[in-house]
Each structure stands twice: as structure tokens, then as C-alpha cells.
Amino acid sequence: MRSFEKLLLENKAWAHEKVEEDPDYFNRLAKIQTPEFLWIGCSDSRVPANEITGTQPGEIFVQRNIANMVVHTDFNLLSVLEYAVEHLHVKHIIVCGHYGCGGVKAAMGHHNLGIINKWVRNIKDVYRIHEQELLEIEEEEERVNRMVELNVQEQVLNLAKTSIVQKAWKYDQRPHLHGWVYGLNNGILKPICDMHPGTHIDHIYEYDDL
Ligand code: CO
């Protein structure tokens, strides 16, 4: 059997098992999705949102990209964000990074990665903001891991800078923003930072006519 055929076979077994447990399972899920969470995570195959949080289909709306970035010109991210906030009315947005992130490592190096340079540039911009603190860390792995935490913190801030989040904060007192980092070596999610509705951000990013 070829590798991809195993996926289709496993899928059949999974769907069968779900219906055995609960005959109405797919009928119910097909009708409506009401997730309470938006997850912005890294594309890394070792950080599957549902599996590590013990959640089921229907519980988390998911966006993943290299190094869990919130880039304010990324229409993919912005469309997901607007849909999640304005239509699904999510209560929480989680930006989840992970220690040992290849995207963050690439940003801290100097290899020409072709088209990926464009994406990684956004991470380099985060590095520049925190360069002083990072240069004081001598051990390389430790420096990368601190950068992972700082990047998550910066992406949470980027969410708060959007008119989408500011508008929902003003009129609906949600969503709560969370920055977490996942440990590949122990499976544990570590909360790094959070912003509740109305948290003060740099004035220059505030919109006063939402
Ligand atoms: Co990663």
C-alpha cells in the first residue's frame, strides 16, 4: 500500500468509529460550526491544534503558517480573522508558537531561502525590536527559544493593532488574546502573555472612528 492510501483507509475507519459512537455525529457537525477559539499556529507537523488541546472537530477555527505570524498585509490571515471574529464570534484567539521553530531559526540566520525570504523578513523585524535582549543570551538554543516567545508576544500585539480586533473589543468586549508556546520535547503548552479586551496599546495604532 502506498503511503497516501493508508490515509484514506484510516479515514474510513475513523468515520466508521465516530458513527458507531454517535449515529448523529456528522449530521450535527455538518449543519453548524460554533467554535469558541481561533488558533493561529505554526505549520509545523508536530503541533496539531486539536490533538494537543484535546479538542474535537468543530471546536477550534484554525489558521497555520510558518512561525505563526500575524502579518497585517496577509489577506489569508485577515480573512480568517475577520470571519472568526465577526461571524463566528470567537471568544478567544490563541497565537501558538513552539520551541525549536524552524521559521524562527531561519530568521536568525543568513541563508538565502528564495521566496521564503519574504515571509521570514517579518520575523527578522521582530528580532530587530528585541535584539538587545537576545544578544545577551549566549547559548544558541536558548536564544532561539526566547525569540520564539518574543515572536508570539509580538504577534499577539499585531492582532490588537487590527481594526477587526479593536472593533470587537469596543462593541462586544471580546476576544481575549493569548500567546502560548508549545514544547516539542514535553508536549506542554506554556502561556507567555495575554491581552483582554480594552488593553492599552501604543496610541499610534488606535482607531478612534470604529
Ligand atoms: Co515552527
PDB file of C-alpha atoms and ligand atoms in Angstrom:
ATOM      1  CA  MET A   1       0.000   0.000   0.000  1.00  0.00           C
ATOM      2  CA  ARG A   2       1.275   3.461  -0.857  1.00  0.00           C
ATOM      3  CA  SER A   3       1.588   5.980   1.991  1.00  0.00           C
ATOM      4  CA  PHE A   4      -1.308   8.202   0.928  1.00  0.00           C
ATOM      5  CA  GLU A   5      -3.627   5.198   0.550  1.00  0.00           C
ATOM      6  CA  LYS A   6      -3.141   4.479   4.230  1.00  0.00           C
ATOM      7  CA  LEU A   7      -4.580   7.921   4.987  1.00  0.00           C
ATOM      8  CA  LEU A   8      -7.783   7.150   3.085  1.00  0.00           C
ATOM      9  CA  LEU A   9      -8.097   3.792   4.787  1.00  0.00           C
ATOM     10  CA  GLU A  10      -7.552   5.279   8.235  1.00  0.00           C
ATOM     11  CA  ASN A  11     -10.147   7.912   7.409  1.00  0.00           C
ATOM     12  CA  LYS A  12     -12.757   5.253   6.649  1.00  0.00           C
ATOM     13  CA  ALA A  13     -12.039   3.530   9.938  1.00  0.00           C
ATOM     14  CA  TRP A  14     -12.231   6.825  11.834  1.00  0.00           C
ATOM     15  CA  ALA A  15     -15.544   7.889  10.247  1.00  0.00           C
ATOM     16  CA  HIS A  16     -16.986   4.441  10.951  1.00  0.00           C
ATOM     17  CA  GLU A  17     -15.904   4.606  14.593  1.00  0.00           C
ATOM     18  CA  LYS A  18     -17.435   8.074  15.056  1.00  0.00           C
ATOM     19  CA  VAL A  19     -20.812   6.927  13.722  1.00  0.00           C
ATOM     20  CA  GLU A  20     -20.665   3.820  15.914  1.00  0.00           C
ATOM     21  CA  GLU A  21     -20.206   6.030  18.980  1.00  0.00           C
ATOM     22  CA  ASP A  22     -22.778   8.608  17.935  1.00  0.00           C
ATOM     23  CA  PRO A  23     -25.010   7.954  14.880  1.00  0.00           C
ATOM     24  CA  ASP A  24     -25.874  11.677  14.598  1.00  0.00           C
ATOM     25  CA  TYR A  25     -22.241  12.893  14.828  1.00  0.00           C
ATOM     26  CA  PHE A  26     -21.691  14.039  11.237  1.00  0.00           C
ATOM     27  CA  ASN A  27     -25.258  15.243  10.676  1.00  0.00           C
ATOM     28  CA  ARG A  28     -24.887  17.571  13.639  1.00  0.00           C
ATOM     29  CA  LEU A  29     -21.423  18.842  12.640  1.00  0.00           C
ATOM     30  CA  ALA A  30     -22.413  19.364   9.012  1.00  0.00           C
ATOM     31  CA  LYS A  31     -25.169  21.797   9.969  1.00  0.00           C
ATOM     32  CA  ILE A  32     -23.318  24.350  12.021  1.00  0.00           C
ATOM     33  CA  GLN A  33     -19.909  25.284  13.413  1.00  0.00           C
ATOM     34  CA  THR A  34     -19.716  27.335  16.601  1.00  0.00           C
ATOM     35  CA  PRO A  35     -16.071  27.286  17.675  1.00  0.00           C
ATOM     36  CA  GLU A  36     -15.141  29.357  20.705  1.00  0.00           C
ATOM     37  CA  PHE A  37     -11.486  29.596  19.672  1.00  0.00           C
ATOM     38  CA  LEU A  38      -9.373  30.833  16.780  1.00  0.00           C
ATOM     39  CA  TRP A  39      -5.952  29.195  16.687  1.00  0.00           C
ATOM     40  CA  ILE A  40      -3.055  30.819  14.853  1.00  0.00           C
ATOM     41  CA  GLY A  41      -0.250  28.282  14.878  1.00  0.00           C
ATOM     42  CA  CYS A  42       2.893  27.189  13.053  1.00  0.00           C
ATOM     43  CA  SER A  43       2.555  24.898  10.010  1.00  0.00           C
ATOM     44  CA  ASP A  44       4.995  22.501  11.717  1.00  0.00           C
ATOM     45  CA  SER A  45       3.523  18.975  11.506  1.00  0.00           C
ATOM     46  CA  ARG A  46       4.363  18.311  15.147  1.00  0.00           C
ATOM     47  CA  VAL A  47       1.961  20.924  16.522  1.00  0.00           C
ATOM     48  CA  PRO A  48      -1.586  19.796  15.597  1.00  0.00           C
ATOM     49  CA  ALA A  49      -4.030  22.181  17.288  1.00  0.00           C
ATOM     50  CA  ASN A  50      -6.852  19.739  18.034  1.00  0.00           C
ATOM     51  CA  GLU A  51      -4.699  16.868  19.184  1.00  0.00           C
ATOM     52  CA  ILE A  52      -2.561  18.780  21.693  1.00  0.00           C
ATOM     53  CA  THR A  53      -5.565  20.583  23.202  1.00  0.00           C
ATOM     54  CA  GLY A  54      -7.850  17.539  23.344  1.00  0.00           C
ATOM     55  CA  THR A  55     -10.478  19.301  21.239  1.00  0.00           C
ATOM     56  CA  GLN A  56     -12.854  17.843  18.661  1.00  0.00           C
ATOM     57  CA  PRO A  57     -13.817  18.858  15.125  1.00  0.00           C
ATOM     58  CA  GLY A  58     -15.986  21.974  15.425  1.00  0.00           C
ATOM     59  CA  GLU A  59     -14.236  23.395  18.490  1.00  0.00           C
ATOM     60  CA  ILE A  60     -11.306  25.363  17.017  1.00  0.00           C
ATOM     61  CA  PHE A  61     -11.113  27.539  13.894  1.00  0.00           C
ATOM     62  CA  VAL A  62      -7.557  27.177  12.625  1.00  0.00           C
ATOM     63  CA  GLN A  63      -5.034  29.232  10.663  1.00  0.00           C
ATOM     64  CA  ARG A  64      -1.462  27.990  10.343  1.00  0.00           C
ATOM     65  CA  ASN A  65       1.593  29.430   8.621  1.00  0.00           C
ATOM     66  CA  ILE A  66       5.368  29.354   9.007  1.00  0.00           C
ATOM     67  CA  ALA A  67       6.183  30.650  12.515  1.00  0.00           C
ATOM     68  CA  ASN A  68       2.570  31.571  13.431  1.00  0.00           C
ATOM     69  CA  MET A  69       2.748  35.080  12.061  1.00  0.00           C
ATOM     70  CA  VAL A  70       0.105  37.819  12.104  1.00  0.00           C
ATOM     71  CA  VAL A  71       1.119  39.870   9.080  1.00  0.00           C
ATOM     72  CA  HIS A  72      -1.120  42.874   8.503  1.00  0.00           C
ATOM     73  CA  THR A  73      -0.985  42.577   4.699  1.00  0.00           C
ATOM     74  CA  ASP A  74      -1.732  38.836   4.664  1.00  0.00           C
ATOM     75  CA  PHE A  75      -5.241  38.547   3.208  1.00  0.00           C
ATOM     76  CA  ASN A  76      -5.428  34.898   4.122  1.00  0.00           C
ATOM     77  CA  LEU A  77      -4.838  35.627   7.820  1.00  0.00           C
ATOM     78  CA  LEU A  78      -7.038  38.734   7.759  1.00  0.00           C
ATOM     79  CA  SER A  79      -9.930  36.904   6.109  1.00  0.00           C
ATOM     80  CA  VAL A  80      -9.723  34.111   8.671  1.00  0.00           C
ATOM     81  CA  LEU A  81      -9.519  36.692  11.473  1.00  0.00           C
ATOM     82  CA  GLU A  82     -12.486  38.716  10.250  1.00  0.00           C
ATOM     83  CA  TYR A  83     -14.626  35.632   9.695  1.00  0.00           C
ATOM     84  CA  ALA A  84     -13.731  34.225  13.127  1.00  0.00           C
ATOM     85  CA  VAL A  85     -14.348  37.491  14.985  1.00  0.00           C
ATOM     86  CA  GLU A  86     -17.318  38.962  13.120  1.00  0.00           C
ATOM     87  CA  HIS A  87     -19.218  35.859  12.023  1.00  0.00           C
ATOM     88  CA  LEU A  88     -18.208  33.027  14.328  1.00  0.00           C
ATOM     89  CA  HIS A  89     -17.938  35.398  17.319  1.00  0.00           C
ATOM     90  CA  VAL A  90     -14.954  33.562  18.820  1.00  0.00           C
ATOM     91  CA  LYS A  91     -14.237  34.427  22.459  1.00  0.00           C
ATOM     92  CA  HIS A  92     -10.536  33.625  22.410  1.00  0.00           C
ATOM     93  CA  ILE A  93      -7.709  33.909  19.893  1.00  0.00           C
ATOM     94  CA  ILE A  94      -4.626  31.848  20.603  1.00  0.00           C
ATOM     95  CA  VAL A  95      -1.299  32.525  18.912  1.00  0.00           C
ATOM     96  CA  CYS A  96       0.715  29.374  19.457  1.00  0.00           C
ATOM     97  CA  GLY A  97       4.436  29.143  18.746  1.00  0.00           C
ATOM     98  CA  HIS A  98       6.727  26.263  19.544  1.00  0.00           C
ATOM     99  CA  TYR A  99      10.263  25.931  20.837  1.00  0.00           C
ATOM    100  CA  GLY A 100      12.807  24.955  18.191  1.00  0.00           C
ATOM    101  CA  CYS A 101      10.739  26.598  15.429  1.00  0.00           C
ATOM    102  CA  GLY A 102      12.488  26.256  12.050  1.00  0.00           C
ATOM    103  CA  GLY A 103      10.992  29.512  10.784  1.00  0.00           C
ATOM    104  CA  VAL A 104      12.371  31.454  13.730  1.00  0.00           C
ATOM    105  CA  LYS A 105      15.783  29.739  13.356  1.00  0.00           C
ATOM    106  CA  ALA A 106      15.831  30.685   9.661  1.00  0.00           C
ATOM    107  CA  ALA A 107      15.059  34.298  10.552  1.00  0.00           C
ATOM    108  CA  MET A 108      18.011  34.367  12.948  1.00  0.00           C
ATOM    109  CA  GLY A 109      20.351  33.052  10.253  1.00  0.00           C
ATOM    110  CA  HIS A 110      21.648  34.448   6.986  1.00  0.00           C
ATOM    111  CA  HIS A 111      20.816  31.843   4.330  1.00  0.00           C
ATOM    112  CA  ASN A 112      19.111  32.949   1.147  1.00  0.00           C
ATOM    113  CA  LEU A 113      15.910  30.889   1.091  1.00  0.00           C
ATOM    114  CA  GLY A 114      14.398  32.295  -2.083  1.00  0.00           C
ATOM    115  CA  ILE A 115      10.733  33.162  -1.863  1.00  0.00           C
ATOM    116  CA  ILE A 116      10.723  32.168   1.830  1.00  0.00           C
ATOM    117  CA  ASN A 117      12.943  35.230   2.486  1.00  0.00           C
ATOM    118  CA  LYS A 118       9.844  37.392   2.001  1.00  0.00           C
ATOM    119  CA  TRP A 119       7.964  35.654   4.775  1.00  0.00           C
ATOM    120  CA  VAL A 120      10.939  35.310   7.111  1.00  0.00           C
ATOM    121  CA  ARG A 121      11.618  39.042   6.789  1.00  0.00           C
ATOM    122  CA  ASN A 122       8.596  39.625   9.051  1.00  0.00           C
ATOM    123  CA  ILE A 123      10.292  37.518  11.737  1.00  0.00           C
ATOM    124  CA  LYS A 124      13.591  39.367  11.289  1.00  0.00           C
ATOM    125  CA  ASP A 125      11.688  42.594  12.012  1.00  0.00           C
ATOM    126  CA  VAL A 126      10.642  41.102  15.367  1.00  0.00           C
ATOM    127  CA  TYR A 127      14.286  40.170  16.049  1.00  0.00           C
ATOM    128  CA  ARG A 128      15.402  43.743  15.456  1.00  0.00           C
ATOM    129  CA  ILE A 129      12.970  45.066  18.069  1.00  0.00           C
ATOM    130  CA  HIS A 130      14.352  42.671  20.702  1.00  0.00           C
ATOM    131  CA  GLU A 131      17.966  42.406  19.555  1.00  0.00           C
ATOM    132  CA  GLN A 132      19.490  43.804  22.772  1.00  0.00           C
ATOM    133  CA  GLU A 133      17.819  41.210  24.988  1.00  0.00           C
ATOM    134  CA  LEU A 134      18.582  38.358  22.575  1.00  0.00           C
ATOM    135  CA  LEU A 135      22.275  39.185  22.181  1.00  0.00           C
ATOM    136  CA  GLU A 136      22.719  38.840  25.944  1.00  0.00           C
ATOM    137  CA  ILE A 137      21.789  35.145  25.748  1.00  0.00           C
ATOM    138  CA  GLU A 138      24.970  33.182  24.994  1.00  0.00           C
ATOM    139  CA  GLU A 139      23.589  29.710  24.354  1.00  0.00           C
ATOM    140  CA  GLU A 140      22.169  29.454  20.831  1.00  0.00           C
ATOM    141  CA  GLU A 141      19.229  27.126  21.512  1.00  0.00           C
ATOM    142  CA  GLU A 142      18.214  29.267  24.468  1.00  0.00           C
ATOM    143  CA  ARG A 143      18.396  32.392  22.282  1.00  0.00           C
ATOM    144  CA  VAL A 144      16.178  30.813  19.610  1.00  0.00           C
ATOM    145  CA  ASN A 145      13.658  29.722  22.236  1.00  0.00           C
ATOM    146  CA  ARG A 146      13.496  33.195  23.783  1.00  0.00           C
ATOM    147  CA  MET A 147      12.983  34.599  20.288  1.00  0.00           C
ATOM    148  CA  VAL A 148      10.081  32.120  19.847  1.00  0.00           C
ATOM    149  CA  GLU A 149       8.453  33.589  22.989  1.00  0.00           C
ATOM    150  CA  LEU A 150       9.079  37.186  21.919  1.00  0.00           C
ATOM    151  CA  ASN A 151       7.691  36.439  18.455  1.00  0.00           C
ATOM    152  CA  VAL A 152       4.454  35.056  19.933  1.00  0.00           C
ATOM    153  CA  GLN A 153       4.176  38.165  22.102  1.00  0.00           C
ATOM    154  CA  GLU A 154       4.688  40.395  19.058  1.00  0.00           C
ATOM    155  CA  GLN A 155       2.068  38.532  17.001  1.00  0.00           C
ATOM    156  CA  VAL A 156      -0.485  38.908  19.820  1.00  0.00           C
ATOM    157  CA  LEU A 157       0.271  42.637  19.705  1.00  0.00           C
ATOM    158  CA  ASN A 158      -0.208  42.569  15.941  1.00  0.00           C
ATOM    159  CA  LEU A 159      -3.702  41.150  16.473  1.00  0.00           C
ATOM    160  CA  ALA A 160      -4.540  44.013  18.831  1.00  0.00           C
ATOM    161  CA  LYS A 161      -3.349  46.501  16.207  1.00  0.00           C
ATOM    162  CA  THR A 162      -6.017  45.365  13.707  1.00  0.00           C
ATOM    163  CA  SER A 163      -9.259  47.297  13.326  1.00  0.00           C
ATOM    164  CA  ILE A 164     -11.053  43.920  13.404  1.00  0.00           C
ATOM    165  CA  VAL A 165      -9.954  43.174  16.982  1.00  0.00           C
ATOM    166  CA  GLN A 166     -10.250  46.798  18.154  1.00  0.00           C
ATOM    167  CA  LYS A 167     -13.835  46.981  16.883  1.00  0.00           C
ATOM    168  CA  ALA A 168     -14.844  43.739  18.618  1.00  0.00           C
ATOM    169  CA  TRP A 169     -13.163  44.941  21.825  1.00  0.00           C
ATOM    170  CA  LYS A 170     -15.107  48.203  21.697  1.00  0.00           C
ATOM    171  CA  TYR A 171     -18.572  46.827  20.936  1.00  0.00           C
ATOM    172  CA  ASP A 172     -18.510  43.250  22.220  1.00  0.00           C
ATOM    173  CA  GLN A 173     -15.794  43.037  24.920  1.00  0.00           C
ATOM    174  CA  ARG A 174     -14.133  40.099  23.181  1.00  0.00           C
ATOM    175  CA  PRO A 175     -11.982  38.347  22.024  1.00  0.00           C
ATOM    176  CA  HIS A 176      -9.423  37.631  24.683  1.00  0.00           C
ATOM    177  CA  LEU A 177      -5.959  37.254  23.085  1.00  0.00           C
ATOM    178  CA  HIS A 178      -3.491  34.612  24.291  1.00  0.00           C
ATOM    179  CA  GLY A 179       0.148  33.877  23.438  1.00  0.00           C
ATOM    180  CA  TRP A 180       1.301  30.313  24.110  1.00  0.00           C
ATOM    181  CA  VAL A 181       4.432  28.309  23.312  1.00  0.00           C
ATOM    182  CA  TYR A 182       4.388  24.535  22.828  1.00  0.00           C
ATOM    183  CA  GLY A 183       7.281  22.333  23.940  1.00  0.00           C
ATOM    184  CA  LEU A 184       8.102  19.720  21.285  1.00  0.00           C
ATOM    185  CA  ASN A 185      10.069  17.767  23.888  1.00  0.00           C
ATOM    186  CA  ASN A 186       7.389  17.582  26.586  1.00  0.00           C
ATOM    187  CA  GLY A 187       4.060  18.294  24.868  1.00  0.00           C
ATOM    188  CA  ILE A 188       3.246  21.137  27.263  1.00  0.00           C
ATOM    189  CA  LEU A 189       1.695  24.483  26.286  1.00  0.00           C
ATOM    190  CA  LYS A 190       3.226  27.419  28.186  1.00  0.00           C
ATOM    191  CA  PRO A 191       1.217  30.667  28.441  1.00  0.00           C
ATOM    192  CA  ILE A 192       3.507  33.623  27.624  1.00  0.00           C
ATOM    193  CA  CYS A 193       1.232  36.639  27.514  1.00  0.00           C
ATOM    194  CA  ASP A 194      -2.393  37.675  27.180  1.00  0.00           C
ATOM    195  CA  MET A 195      -4.438  40.753  26.314  1.00  0.00           C
ATOM    196  CA  HIS A 196      -8.007  41.216  27.487  1.00  0.00           C
ATOM    197  CA  PRO A 197     -10.481  43.460  25.659  1.00  0.00           C
ATOM    198  CA  GLY A 198      -9.582  47.106  26.178  1.00  0.00           C
ATOM    199  CA  THR A 199      -5.909  46.541  26.964  1.00  0.00           C
ATOM    200  CA  HIS A 200      -3.956  49.690  26.183  1.00  0.00           C
ATOM    201  CA  ILE A 201      -1.841  49.542  23.030  1.00  0.00           C
ATOM    202  CA  ASP A 202       0.513  52.133  21.557  1.00  0.00           C
ATOM    203  CA  HIS A 203      -1.672  55.106  20.696  1.00  0.00           C
ATOM    204  CA  ILE A 204      -0.413  55.327  17.131  1.00  0.00           C
ATOM    205  CA  TYR A 205      -2.147  52.009  16.336  1.00  0.00           C
ATOM    206  CA  GLU A 206      -5.535  53.004  17.785  1.00  0.00           C
ATOM    207  CA  TYR A 207      -8.525  53.792  15.549  1.00  0.00           C
ATOM    208  CA  ASP A 208     -10.953  56.317  17.010  1.00  0.00           C
ATOM    209  CA  ASP A 209     -13.762  56.007  14.437  1.00  0.00           C
ATOM    210  CA  LEU A 210     -14.598  52.296  14.545  1.00  0.00           C
TER     211      LEU A 210
HETATM  212 CO    CO B   1       7.569  26.385  13.563  1.00  0.00          CO
END
